[in-house]
Amino acid sequence: MQLDPRQATLIAGAFLAVGLLAALATGGRAQALISGLDHGVRGHVGGAFGFKLAKVRLQGVSEGAAPDVLAAAGLTAGTSILDIDLEAVRQRVQAVGWVKGARVVRLLPDTLLISAEERPRLAVWQVGGQSVVVDTDGRPIPEADPGRFADLPLVVGEGAATAAGTVLPQIASRPRLAQRLDALVRVDGRRWDLRLKDGALIQLPPGREDAALIQLDQLDQKARLLELGFARIDLRDPEVVTVRPRSSGEAESQSATPAKG
């Protein structure tokens, strides 16, 4: 695109005005003014007058997610910042598994701001011999390395990822139980087994997890049950809680009645 001196002067003046406006307000009005200019003019003047991409700022993006967000944005240093399609960048960033929502803003003369809301991580889901980090809706975050999230609870089995969002908060609210939990195992797609770090098993009923955990709380308060060591606690029957001791010298099984009140 050839520009005579008069055209170049007029365009330069226009871009100085746009730059001043954008410096004062980087919201939608300044963006609209820039977008309204001819594509060729944006590219020519952006390069000629120093509006080149030099920096990308990330906001709300964790250290682990930053490389994936930057790669998805697909930005190249030195590109005319006025010629970057902000909506296309936003869509690419929002397609990243870490990201729930994103916003992209030009900060003239040389910076692009990518602001993102990350998906909250719920658990590491193990199924079919594979592990993946999932969010609170049970949606996998494929870019997240499960090995870097040892602090997240482990849920195991078909359907465990989508069902865990209900029961995990109930377990997290019980620190004595949560600190002993090794994995939450989905059984037959309808109920949970809690596998503890010492190998013990707590069997929960389908659809009555909270009531069963209240029973467990009452027994633990009464007899410090979680500290005694056992092979299994069966909470599937609301009337009788069956405890199988770990030691072979003790009786094969014994029943415990939940505390009242």
Steps between C-alpha positions, in 0.01 A plus 500: 500500500660829381440818700590852385645739763167671560318171562777380728480820705123472536518134599780569747290771662203266521707233667651741746145594598402135531814433704418784736146375542617145563753622753218668689248218464575146382136390501257423220482851349873519422494142371210583270680801355804288419293217356312742277812597309583331171701176540779618269521837673526336842785279387691776322469766767539253785839401364605849392421673828619241750173330595667160504435219746782486754337363816218263597366539854308216665244565772332228706714228342691256720863407441401154377245632252707790362696303233179349358321836496788672323534217246126511424506880460742452211652849522824607334720783626532783250154448351299820450297512822220684321460213256451226761151346501413517871192279469695228322765509774230483769337197338831316474583570864154398618539166322783410740385248763626713790285797396137563589480852354738748339529865398763656273581873500745717305716728717662736253762545387645147532324275754220245484320404822348151529275473804369152578287322757632150561286195562516402869678165538299242695685169487724263308279247323639153436318272256614231257858530620514870411500806727377850423425815701131596498316819594200538730264396218699183435644641178856384424782753480724309257790749519533459879761244609342282775845444648516868594172490693575256780300725733176423313287204610504189282169371360489163325262326261243562229282802574711601800601837354146634457368354827789608724395864515223412746685280748851653503390823675333287769827314557707821490287642782615208720877550546552179703359298212643713216859472624470119499337469157702332227234468229128527436392196298176493297324162531254381234438860397275556800691525829842567654771314689748713693845342488721626783877534498540210745306266270169520686172524308187703585193397300239772442139445391368633167343846527541521880863598528444793736286300743754217502787740563306650792475147643875463457555835676294386796691173532833676467407757765386225734781248452770672286419235241726638228802457726431139604594330175250284315466310174154627407208713621173422325259797515261374233233398753367809684391284795826313564860604440723195458867527589751232410817525710838479333658260749433131429501438876181697542151386408423478126251785526313706752210742486497852627183703561523867394500750784171683557449873469 
